[in-house]
Coordinates of C-alpha atoms and ligand atoms in Angstrom, one line a residue:
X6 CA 83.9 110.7 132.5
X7 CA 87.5 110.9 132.0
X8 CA 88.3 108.0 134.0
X9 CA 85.9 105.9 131.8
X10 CA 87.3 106.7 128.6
X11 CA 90.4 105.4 129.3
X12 CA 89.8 102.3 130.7
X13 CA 91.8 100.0 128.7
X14 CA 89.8 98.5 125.8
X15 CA 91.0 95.0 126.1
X16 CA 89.2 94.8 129.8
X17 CA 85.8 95.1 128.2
X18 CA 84.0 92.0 126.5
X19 CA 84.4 91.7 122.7
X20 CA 80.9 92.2 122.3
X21 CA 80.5 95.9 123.9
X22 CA 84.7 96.2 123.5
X23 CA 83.9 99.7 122.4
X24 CA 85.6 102.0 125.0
X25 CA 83.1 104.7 123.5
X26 CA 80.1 102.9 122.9
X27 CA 79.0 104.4 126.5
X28 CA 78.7 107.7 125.0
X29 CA 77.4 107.6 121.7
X30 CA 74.0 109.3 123.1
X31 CA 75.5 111.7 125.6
X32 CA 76.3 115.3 124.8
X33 CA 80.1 114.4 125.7
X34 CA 80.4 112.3 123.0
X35 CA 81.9 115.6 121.0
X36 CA 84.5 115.2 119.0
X37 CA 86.9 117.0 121.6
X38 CA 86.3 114.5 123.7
X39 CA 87.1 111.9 121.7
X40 CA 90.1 113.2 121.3
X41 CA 90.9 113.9 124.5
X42 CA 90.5 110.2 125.3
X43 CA 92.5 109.5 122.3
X44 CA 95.3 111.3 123.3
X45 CA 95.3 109.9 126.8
X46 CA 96.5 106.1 126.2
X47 CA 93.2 104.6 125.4
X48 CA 94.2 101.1 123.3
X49 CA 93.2 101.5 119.8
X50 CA 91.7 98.7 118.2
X51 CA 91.8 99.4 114.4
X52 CA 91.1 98.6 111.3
X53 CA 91.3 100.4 107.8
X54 CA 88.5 100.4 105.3
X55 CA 89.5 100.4 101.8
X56 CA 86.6 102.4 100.0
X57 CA 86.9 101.0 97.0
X58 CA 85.8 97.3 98.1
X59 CA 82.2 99.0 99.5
X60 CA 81.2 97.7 96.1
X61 CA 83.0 94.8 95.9
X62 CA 81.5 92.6 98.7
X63 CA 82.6 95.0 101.7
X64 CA 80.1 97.5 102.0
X65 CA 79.5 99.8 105.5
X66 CA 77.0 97.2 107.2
X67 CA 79.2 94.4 107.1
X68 CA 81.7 96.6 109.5
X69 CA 81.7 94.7 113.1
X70 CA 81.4 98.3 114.7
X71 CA 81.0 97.1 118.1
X72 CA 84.9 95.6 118.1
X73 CA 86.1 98.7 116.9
X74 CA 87.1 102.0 118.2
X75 CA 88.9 103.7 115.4
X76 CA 88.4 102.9 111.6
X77 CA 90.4 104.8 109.0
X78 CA 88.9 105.3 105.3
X79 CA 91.1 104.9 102.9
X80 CA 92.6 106.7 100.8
X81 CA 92.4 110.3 100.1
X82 CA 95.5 110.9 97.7
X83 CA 97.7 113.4 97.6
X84 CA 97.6 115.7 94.6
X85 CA 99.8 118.0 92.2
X86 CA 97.5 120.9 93.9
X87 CA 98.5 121.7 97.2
X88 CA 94.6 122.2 97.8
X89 CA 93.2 119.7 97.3
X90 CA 92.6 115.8 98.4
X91 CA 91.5 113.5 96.1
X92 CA 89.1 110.1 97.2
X93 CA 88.6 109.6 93.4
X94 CA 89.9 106.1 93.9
X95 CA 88.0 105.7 97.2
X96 CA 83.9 106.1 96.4
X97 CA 84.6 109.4 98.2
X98 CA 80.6 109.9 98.0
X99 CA 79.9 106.7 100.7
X100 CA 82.8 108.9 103.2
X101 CA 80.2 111.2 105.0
X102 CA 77.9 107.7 105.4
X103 CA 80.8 106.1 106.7
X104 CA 81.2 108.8 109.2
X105 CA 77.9 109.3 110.5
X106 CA 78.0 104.9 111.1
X107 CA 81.2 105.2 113.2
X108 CA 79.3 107.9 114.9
X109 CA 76.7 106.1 116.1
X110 CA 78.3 103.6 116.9
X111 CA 80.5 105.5 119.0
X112 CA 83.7 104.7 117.3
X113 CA 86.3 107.8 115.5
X114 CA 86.5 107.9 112.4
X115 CA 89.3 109.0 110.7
X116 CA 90.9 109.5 106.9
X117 CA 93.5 108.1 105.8
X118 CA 95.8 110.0 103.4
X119 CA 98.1 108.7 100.7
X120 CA 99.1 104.8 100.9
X121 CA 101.1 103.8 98.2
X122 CA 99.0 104.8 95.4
X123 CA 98.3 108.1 97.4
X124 CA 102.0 109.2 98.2
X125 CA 103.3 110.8 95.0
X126 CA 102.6 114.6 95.5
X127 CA 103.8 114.7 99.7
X128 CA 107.2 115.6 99.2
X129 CA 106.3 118.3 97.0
X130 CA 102.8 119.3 99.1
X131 CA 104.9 120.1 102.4
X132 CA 108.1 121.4 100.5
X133 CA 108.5 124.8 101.4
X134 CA 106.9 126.9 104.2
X135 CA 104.1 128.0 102.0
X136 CA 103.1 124.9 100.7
X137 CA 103.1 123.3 104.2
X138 CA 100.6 126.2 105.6
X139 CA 98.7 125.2 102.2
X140 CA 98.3 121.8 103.3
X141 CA 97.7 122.4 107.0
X142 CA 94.6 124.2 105.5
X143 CA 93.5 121.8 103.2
X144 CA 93.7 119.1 105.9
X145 CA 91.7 121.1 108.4
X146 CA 89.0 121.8 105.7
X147 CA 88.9 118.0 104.8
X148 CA 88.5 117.1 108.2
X149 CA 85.9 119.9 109.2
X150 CA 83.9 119.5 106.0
X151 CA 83.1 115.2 106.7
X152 CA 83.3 115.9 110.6
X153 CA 86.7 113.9 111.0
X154 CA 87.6 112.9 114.6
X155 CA 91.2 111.8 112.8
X156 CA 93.6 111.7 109.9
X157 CA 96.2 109.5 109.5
X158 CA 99.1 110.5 107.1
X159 CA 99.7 107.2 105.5
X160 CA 103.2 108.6 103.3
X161 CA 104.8 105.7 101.4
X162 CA 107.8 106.8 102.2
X163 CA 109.7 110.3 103.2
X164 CA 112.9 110.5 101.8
X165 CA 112.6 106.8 100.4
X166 CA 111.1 106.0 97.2
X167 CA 107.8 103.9 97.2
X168 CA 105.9 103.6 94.0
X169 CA 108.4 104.5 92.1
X170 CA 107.2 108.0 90.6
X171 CA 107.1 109.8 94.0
X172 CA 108.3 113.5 94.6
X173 CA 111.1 113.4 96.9
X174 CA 113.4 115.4 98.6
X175 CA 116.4 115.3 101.7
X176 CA 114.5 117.2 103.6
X177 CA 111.4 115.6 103.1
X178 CA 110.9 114.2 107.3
X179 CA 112.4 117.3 108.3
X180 CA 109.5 119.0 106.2
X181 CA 107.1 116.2 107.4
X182 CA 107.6 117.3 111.1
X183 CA 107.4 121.2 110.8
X184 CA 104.2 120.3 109.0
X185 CA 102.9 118.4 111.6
X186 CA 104.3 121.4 114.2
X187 CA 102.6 123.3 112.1
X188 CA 99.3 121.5 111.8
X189 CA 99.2 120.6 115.2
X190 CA 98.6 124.7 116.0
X191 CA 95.4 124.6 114.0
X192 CA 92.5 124.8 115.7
X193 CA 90.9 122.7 113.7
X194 CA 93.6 119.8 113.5
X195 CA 94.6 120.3 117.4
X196 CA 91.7 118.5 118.0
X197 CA 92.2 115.9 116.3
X198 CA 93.5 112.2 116.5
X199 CA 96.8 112.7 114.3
X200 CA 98.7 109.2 113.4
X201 CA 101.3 107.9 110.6
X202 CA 101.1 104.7 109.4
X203 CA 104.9 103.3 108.9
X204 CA 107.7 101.5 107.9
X205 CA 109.7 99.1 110.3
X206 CA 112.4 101.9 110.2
X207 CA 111.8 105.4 111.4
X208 CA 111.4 107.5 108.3
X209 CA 114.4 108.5 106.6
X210 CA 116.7 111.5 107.5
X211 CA 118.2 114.2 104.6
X212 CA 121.6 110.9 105.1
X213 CA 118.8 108.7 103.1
X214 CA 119.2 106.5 106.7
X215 CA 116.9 105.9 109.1
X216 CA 116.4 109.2 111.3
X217 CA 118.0 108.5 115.4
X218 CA 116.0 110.9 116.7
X219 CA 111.9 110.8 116.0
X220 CA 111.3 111.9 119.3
X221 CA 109.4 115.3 117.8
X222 CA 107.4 113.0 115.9
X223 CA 106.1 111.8 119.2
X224 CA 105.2 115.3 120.2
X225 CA 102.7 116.0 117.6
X226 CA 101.1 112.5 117.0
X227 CA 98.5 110.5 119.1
X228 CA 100.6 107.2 117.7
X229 CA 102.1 105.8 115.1
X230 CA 100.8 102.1 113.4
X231 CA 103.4 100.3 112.1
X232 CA 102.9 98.4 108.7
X233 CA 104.2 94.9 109.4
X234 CA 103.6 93.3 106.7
X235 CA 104.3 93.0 102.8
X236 CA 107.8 92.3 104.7
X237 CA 108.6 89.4 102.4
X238 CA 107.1 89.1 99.0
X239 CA 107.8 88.2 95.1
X240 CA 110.3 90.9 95.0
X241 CA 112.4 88.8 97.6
X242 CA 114.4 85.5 96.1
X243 CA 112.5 83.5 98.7
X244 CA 109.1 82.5 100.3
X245 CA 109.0 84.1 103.7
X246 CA 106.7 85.5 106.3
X247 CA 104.4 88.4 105.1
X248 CA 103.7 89.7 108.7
X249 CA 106.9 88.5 110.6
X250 CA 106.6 88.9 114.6
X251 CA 109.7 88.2 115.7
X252 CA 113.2 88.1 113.1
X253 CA 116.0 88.3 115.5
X254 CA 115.4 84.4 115.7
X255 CA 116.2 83.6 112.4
X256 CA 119.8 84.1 110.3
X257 CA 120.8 87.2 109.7
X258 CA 119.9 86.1 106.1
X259 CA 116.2 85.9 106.4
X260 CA 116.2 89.2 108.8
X261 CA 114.0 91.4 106.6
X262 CA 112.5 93.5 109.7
X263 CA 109.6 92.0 112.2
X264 CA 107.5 93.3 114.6
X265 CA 110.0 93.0 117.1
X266 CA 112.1 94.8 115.4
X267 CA 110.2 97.8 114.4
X268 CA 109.4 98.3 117.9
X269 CA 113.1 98.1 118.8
X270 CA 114.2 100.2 116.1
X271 CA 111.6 103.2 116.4
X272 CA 111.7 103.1 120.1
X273 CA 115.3 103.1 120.1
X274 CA 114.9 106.7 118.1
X275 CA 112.9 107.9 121.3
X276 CA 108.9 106.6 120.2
X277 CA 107.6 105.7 123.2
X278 CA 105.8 102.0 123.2
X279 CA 102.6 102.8 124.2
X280 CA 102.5 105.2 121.1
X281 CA 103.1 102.6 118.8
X282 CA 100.2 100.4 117.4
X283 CA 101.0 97.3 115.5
X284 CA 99.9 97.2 112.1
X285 CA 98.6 93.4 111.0
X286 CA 97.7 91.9 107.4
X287 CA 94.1 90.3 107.2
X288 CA 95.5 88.3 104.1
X289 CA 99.0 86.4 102.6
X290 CA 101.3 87.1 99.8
X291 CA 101.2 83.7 97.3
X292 CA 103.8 81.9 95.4
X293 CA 104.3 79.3 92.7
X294 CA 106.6 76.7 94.2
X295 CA 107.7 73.3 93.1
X296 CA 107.3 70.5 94.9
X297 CA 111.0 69.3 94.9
X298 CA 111.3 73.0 96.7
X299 CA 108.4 73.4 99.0
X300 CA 109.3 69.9 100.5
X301 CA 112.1 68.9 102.5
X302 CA 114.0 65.5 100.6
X303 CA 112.3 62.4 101.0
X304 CA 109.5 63.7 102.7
X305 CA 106.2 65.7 102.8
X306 CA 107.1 68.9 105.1
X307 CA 107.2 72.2 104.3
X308 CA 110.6 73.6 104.2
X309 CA 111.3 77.3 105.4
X310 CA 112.1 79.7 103.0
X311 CA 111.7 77.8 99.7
X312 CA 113.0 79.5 96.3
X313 CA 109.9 80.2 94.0
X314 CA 109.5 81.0 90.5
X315 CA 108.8 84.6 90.4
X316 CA 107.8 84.7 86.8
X317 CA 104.7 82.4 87.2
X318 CA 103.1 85.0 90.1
X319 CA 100.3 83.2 91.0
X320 CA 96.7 85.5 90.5
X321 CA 95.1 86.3 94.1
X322 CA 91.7 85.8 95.6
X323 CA 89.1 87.9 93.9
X324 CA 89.8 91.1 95.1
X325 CA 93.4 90.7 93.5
X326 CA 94.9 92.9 91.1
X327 CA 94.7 91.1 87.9
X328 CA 97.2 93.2 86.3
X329 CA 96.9 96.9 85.7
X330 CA 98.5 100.3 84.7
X331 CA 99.9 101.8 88.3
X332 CA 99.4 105.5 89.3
X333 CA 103.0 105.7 87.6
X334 CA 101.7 104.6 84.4
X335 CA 103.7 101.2 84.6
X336 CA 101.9 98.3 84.1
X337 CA 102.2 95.9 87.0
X338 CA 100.9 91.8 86.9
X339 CA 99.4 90.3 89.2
X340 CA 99.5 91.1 93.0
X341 CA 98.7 87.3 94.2
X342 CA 97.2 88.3 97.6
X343 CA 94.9 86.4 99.1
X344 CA 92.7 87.6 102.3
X345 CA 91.4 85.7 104.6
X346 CA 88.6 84.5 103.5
X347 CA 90.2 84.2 100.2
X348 CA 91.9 81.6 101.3
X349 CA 88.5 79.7 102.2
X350 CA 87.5 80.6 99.2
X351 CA 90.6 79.5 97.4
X352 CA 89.8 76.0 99.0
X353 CA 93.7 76.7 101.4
X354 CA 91.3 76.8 104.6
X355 CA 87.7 75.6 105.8
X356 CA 85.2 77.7 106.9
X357 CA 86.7 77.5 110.8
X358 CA 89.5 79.1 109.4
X359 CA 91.3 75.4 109.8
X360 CA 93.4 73.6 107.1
X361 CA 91.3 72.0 104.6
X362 CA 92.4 68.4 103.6
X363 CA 94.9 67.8 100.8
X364 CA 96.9 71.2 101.9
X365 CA 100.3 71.2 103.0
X366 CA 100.4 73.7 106.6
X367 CA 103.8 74.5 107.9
X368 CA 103.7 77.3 111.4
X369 CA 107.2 78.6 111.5
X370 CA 108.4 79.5 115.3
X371 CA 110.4 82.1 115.2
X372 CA 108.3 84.5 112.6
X373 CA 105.3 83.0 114.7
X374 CA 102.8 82.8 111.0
X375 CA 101.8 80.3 108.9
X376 CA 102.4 78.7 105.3
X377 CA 99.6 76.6 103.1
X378 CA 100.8 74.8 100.0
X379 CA 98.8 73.1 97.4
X380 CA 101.0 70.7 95.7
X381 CA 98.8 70.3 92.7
X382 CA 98.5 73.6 92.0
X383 CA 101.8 74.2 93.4
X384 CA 100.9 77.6 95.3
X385 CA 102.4 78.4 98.3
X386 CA 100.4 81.2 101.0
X387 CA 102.4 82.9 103.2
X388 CA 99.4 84.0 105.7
X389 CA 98.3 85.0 108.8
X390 CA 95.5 82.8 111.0
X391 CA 93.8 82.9 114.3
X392 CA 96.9 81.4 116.1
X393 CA 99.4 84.1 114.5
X394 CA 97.2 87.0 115.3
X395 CA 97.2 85.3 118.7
X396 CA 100.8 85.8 119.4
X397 CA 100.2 88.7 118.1
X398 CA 98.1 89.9 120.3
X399 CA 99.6 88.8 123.6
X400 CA 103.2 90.7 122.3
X401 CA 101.2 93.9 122.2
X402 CA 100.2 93.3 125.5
X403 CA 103.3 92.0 126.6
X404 CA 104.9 95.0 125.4
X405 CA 103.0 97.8 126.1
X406 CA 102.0 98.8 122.6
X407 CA 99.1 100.3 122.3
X408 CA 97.2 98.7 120.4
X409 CA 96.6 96.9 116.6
X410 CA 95.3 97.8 113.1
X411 CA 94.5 95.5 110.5
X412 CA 94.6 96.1 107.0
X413 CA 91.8 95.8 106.0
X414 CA 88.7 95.4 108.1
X415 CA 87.0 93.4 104.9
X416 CA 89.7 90.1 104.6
X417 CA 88.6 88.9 108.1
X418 CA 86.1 86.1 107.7
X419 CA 83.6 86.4 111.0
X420 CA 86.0 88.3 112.8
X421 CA 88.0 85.2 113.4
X422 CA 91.2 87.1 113.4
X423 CA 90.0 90.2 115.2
X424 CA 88.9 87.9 117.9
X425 CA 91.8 86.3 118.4
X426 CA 93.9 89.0 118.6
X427 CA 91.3 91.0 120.7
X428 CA 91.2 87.8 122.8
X429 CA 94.9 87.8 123.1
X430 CA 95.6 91.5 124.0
X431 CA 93.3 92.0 126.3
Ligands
LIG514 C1 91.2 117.0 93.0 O1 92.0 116.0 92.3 C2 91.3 115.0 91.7 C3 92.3 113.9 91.2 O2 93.3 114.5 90.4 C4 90.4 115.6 90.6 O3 89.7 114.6 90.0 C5 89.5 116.6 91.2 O4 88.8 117.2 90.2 C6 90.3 117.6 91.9 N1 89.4 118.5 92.6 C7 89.6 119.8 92.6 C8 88.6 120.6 93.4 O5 90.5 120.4 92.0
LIG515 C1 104.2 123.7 96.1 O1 102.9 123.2 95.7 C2 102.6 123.5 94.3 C3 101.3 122.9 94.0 O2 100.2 123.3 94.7 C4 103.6 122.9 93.4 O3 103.4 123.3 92.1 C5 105.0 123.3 93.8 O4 105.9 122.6 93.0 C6 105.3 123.0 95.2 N1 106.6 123.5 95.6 C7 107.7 122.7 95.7 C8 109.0 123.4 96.0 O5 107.6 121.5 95.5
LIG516 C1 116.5 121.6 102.5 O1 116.2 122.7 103.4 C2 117.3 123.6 103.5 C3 116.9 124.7 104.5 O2 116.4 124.1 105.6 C4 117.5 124.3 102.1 O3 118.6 125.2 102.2 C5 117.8 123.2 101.1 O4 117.8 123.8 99.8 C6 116.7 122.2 101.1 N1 117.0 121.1 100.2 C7 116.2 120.6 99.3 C8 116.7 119.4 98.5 O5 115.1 121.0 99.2
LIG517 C1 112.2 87.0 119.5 O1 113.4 86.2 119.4 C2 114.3 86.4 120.5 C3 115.5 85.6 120.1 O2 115.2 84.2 120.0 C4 113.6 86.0 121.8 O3 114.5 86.2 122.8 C5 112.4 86.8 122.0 O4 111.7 86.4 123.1 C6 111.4 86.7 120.7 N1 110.3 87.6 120.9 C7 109.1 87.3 120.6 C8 108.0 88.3 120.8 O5 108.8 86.3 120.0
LIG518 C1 108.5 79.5 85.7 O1 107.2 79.9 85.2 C2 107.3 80.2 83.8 C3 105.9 80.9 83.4 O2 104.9 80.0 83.7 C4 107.6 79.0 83.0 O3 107.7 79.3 81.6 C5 108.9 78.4 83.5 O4 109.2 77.2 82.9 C6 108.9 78.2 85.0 N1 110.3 77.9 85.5 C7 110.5 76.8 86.2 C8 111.9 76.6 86.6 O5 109.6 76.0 86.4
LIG519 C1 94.6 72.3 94.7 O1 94.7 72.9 93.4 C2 94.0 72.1 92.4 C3 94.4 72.7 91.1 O2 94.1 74.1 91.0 C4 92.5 72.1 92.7 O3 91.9 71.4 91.7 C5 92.3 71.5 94.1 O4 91.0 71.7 94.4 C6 93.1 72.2 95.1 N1 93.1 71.5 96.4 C7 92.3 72.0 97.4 C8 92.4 71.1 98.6 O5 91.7 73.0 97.3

C-alpha cells in the first residue's frame, strides 16, 4: 500500500491526479495513514480555501477535488486566550462540511492558523512553557474535534512585525520550535501533517535576522510552503513582480526576494528541498500608472519597473477590499488585487485566459510573470498566467521541491493555472 501512496503525484493524469483518491473507500484510508504517506515525500499539490469567500462566489462544490491532494481552510486566528481558536472570520460552521468533502474525495484536509489577520496573539500564545503546553492542547482538540489530517501554522511573522499590532518577542522562533518539539509528542498532533507557511527568509532569530540554522524546524514539520508573493506591491516605489521566480537576474535594485531565492536562502539554513513547497498567487497586485511611465519613449511597450502613483491605488476585482478597519483597528484603502478571473472580469484577459484587445502585455524574463496595462484607465496588473505558473511548475520539478500551493483555490478560472503548473511539474 505504501508503495502506492507515494508514487509521485505529477506521474498520474490531472484528472485522477489524486495520489489518494485510490483509497478513499478502503479501511486504510485512516487518517494515520495519510499521514504516513504525507510524511514520506509524496508531492503535495495545494491549495488554500479562504472561508469567507464560500459565500461570495466560492462555495465547497466549486472545489476541483480531483487535482488536489491537500486543501488548507483558512483561517483559524489566534486569540488573547491561549485556549482557544477563533474561525469567526472564516464561516467556521461550513469547516466540518469542508472536511467530510476532502474526505471523500480522498484528499487531507487541514487548518490553517493565523495569516496576517490571524497572527496577533502567537508570540504571546507560545511564550512561556505553560502557555506552549496550553496551545499544544488547544491545537490537538481543534484538530480531533473537525477530524483534521493537518494544521498549518500560517504566523505572519516570528520575531518580525506583520500587521502591525502583533505580540512579539526575541525569542519568539526559539519559542515557535520548542512548541512544535512539544506538539509533535502529542498523540494527537504526531499524527498529523504539520506545515508553516513562510517568508522568503527563514524566520527571524532573537538578532532580529534571519535564523542560519532551521534545521530543527525540519525535524518537526512534514514541509514548509513558501509565500512567494505580495513580493512587490504599493508599498514599494515601483511596479514589479508580485510572485517573482527568479531575482538574481535582475539589479540588485529590483532584488526584493524570488522563488529562487527563498529556496537558496532556507536551504542554505539546512531545509531540505524536497521539504519545501512553493507557495503561488492565483491573482496580481494593480497600479495606477501613467502613460508617459508605463511606456518606453516614443513607443508603445511596456517598460519594467515603472514608478506609479501610490495615492490613486486602484480598487480590485470584486472580492477586493474596498477599504476597511484592520484587526489593528487602522483603517486601510483599498487592496487593488485582482484574481484571476478578475482580470477576465476586469476586461485585462479573455475567457482563455489570453490578452484581450486594446491591453498593453509585457512578460518579463528574468522574474518569469506577466504585466497588463490599460492605458485608458491607466491601470497596471502585475499577475500571474498560464505561462508563469508554467515556469513555475517545471522549476519545482527541476529542483526537487516538493510541490506547490496556491493562494487561493477560488481566483483560478477553470483550473487554467492549476493545470499548467500541474502540467509543468509533473
Ligand atoms: C474565541 O474567540 C473568538 C474571537 O475573539 C470569540 O468570538 C469566541 O467567543 C471565543 N470562544 C471561546 C470559547 O472563548
Ligand atoms: C500566556 O497566555 C495568556 C492568555 O491565555 C496571556 O494572558 C499571557 O500574557 C501569556 N503569557 C505571556 C508571557 O505572554
Ligand atoms: C527569552 O528566553 C530566555 C530564556 O530562554 C529568558 O531568560 C528571556 O527573558 C526571554 N526573553 C524574552 C524577551 O521573553
Ligand atoms: C535565475 O537567474 C540566474 C542568473 O541569471 C540563472 O542562472 C538561473 O538559471 C535562473 N533560474 C531560474 C529558475 O530561472
Ligand atoms: C495621483 O493621484 C491623486 C489621487 O487621484 C491625484 O490627486 C494626483 O494628481 C495624482 N498624481 C499624479 C502625479 O498624477
Ligand atoms: C480600459 O479601461 C476603460 C476605462 O475604465 C474601459 O472603458 C475599457 O473597457 C478598458 N479596456 C478594456 C480592453 O477592457
Amino acid at each position: 500500500m505504501l508503495s502506492t501512496l507515494v508514487l509521485p503525484l505529477f506521474a498520474l493524469s490531472v484528472v485522477s491526479a489524486n495520489p489518494f483518491a485510490a483509497h478513499s473507500n478502503t479501511a486504510a484510508h485512516s487518517i494515520a495513514a495519510r499521514s504516513i504517506a504525507a510524511r514520506s515525500t509524496t508531492p503535495i499539490a495545494a491549495a488554500w480555501y479562504a472561508g469567507w469567500h464560500a459565500t461570495e462566489g466560492f462555495p465547497l462544490s466549486s472545489i476541483s477535488w480531483e487535482k488536489y491532494n491537500t486543501l488548507y481552510y483558512s483561517f483559524a486566528e489566534t486569540t488573547q486566550d491561549v485556549t482557544n481558536l477563533s474561525l469567526v472570520g472564516s464561516d467556521g460552521e461550513l469547516l466540518p462540511q469542508f472536511v467530510s468533502e476532502a474526505h471523500a474525495h480522498g484528499v487531507e484536509a487541514h487548518v490553517a492558523v493565523g495569516g496576517w489577520t490571524g497572527s496577533i496573539w502567537f508570540s504571546s500564545n507560545l511564550a512561556t512553557a505553560k502557555n506552549r503546553t496550553a496551545f499544544v492542547q488547544t491545537v490537538a482538540k481543534f484538530a480531533s474535534q473537525y477530524n483534521l489530517d493537518g494544521i498549518q501554522f500560517d504566523w505572519e511573522y516570528p520575531n518580525h512585525q506583520g500587521i502591525g499590532c502583533n505580540t512579539l518577542s526575541a525569542n519568539d522562533t526559539a519559542n515557535f520550535l520548542a512548541f512544535l518539539q512539544e506538539l509533535r509528542r502529542n498523540p494527537v498532533a504526531a499524527k498529523l501533517t504539520l506545515s508553516a507557511a513562510v517568508s522568503l527568509v527563514p524566520f527571524n532569530d532573537a538578532t532580529g535576522n534571519p535564523s542560519p540554522d532551521v534545521s530543527g524546524f525540519a525535524k518537526v514539520l512534514d514541509y514548509i510552503a513558501v509565500m512567494n508573493y505580495d513580493v512587490w506591491g504599493s508599498w514599494l516605489q515601483n511596479v514589479g513582480p508580485n510572485s517573482p521566480l527568479n531575482d538574481t537576474c535582475t539589479t540588485s535594485a529590483q532584488q526584493q526576494g524570488s522563488g529562487v531565492s527563498a529556496v537558496k536562502a532556507w536551504t542554505n539554513a539546512g531545509m531540505p528541498v524536497n521539504k519545501i513547497v512553493l507557495g503561488v498567487p492565483a491573482y496580481g497586485h494593480s497600479f495606477a500608472v501613467a502613460p508617459s511611465d508605463a511606456f518606453a519613449p516614443g513607443k508603445k511597450e511596456l517598460v519594467a519597473y515603472p514608478s506609479f502613483n501610490a495615492s490613486n491605488q486602484p480598487l480590485g476585482d470584486t472580492w477586493d477590499n474596498t477599504g476597511s478597519v484592520d484587526a489593528c483597528g487602522v483603517y486601510e484603502g483599498p487592496g487593488g488585487s485582482f484574481d484571476f478571473w478578475g482580470l477576465i472580469d476586469g476586461g485585462f484577459l479573455t475567457k482563455e485566459g489570453k490578452v484581450a484587445g486594446g491591453i498593453y502585455y509585457r512578460y518579463d524574463t528574468c522574474s518569469q510573470t506577466p504585466y497588463v496595462y490599460n492605458e485608458t484607465s491607466q491601470i497596471m496588473v502585475s499577475f500571474d498566467n498560464v505561462e508563469s505558473y508554467a515556469a513555475k511548475g517545471k522549476y519545482i520539478k527541476n529542483t526537487g521541491l516538493r510541490g506547490f500551493a496556491m493562494w487561493e483555490a477560488g481566483g483560478d478560472y477553470n483550473n487554467m493555472l492549476l493545470d499548467s503548473i500541474i502540467n509543468a511539474a509533473r
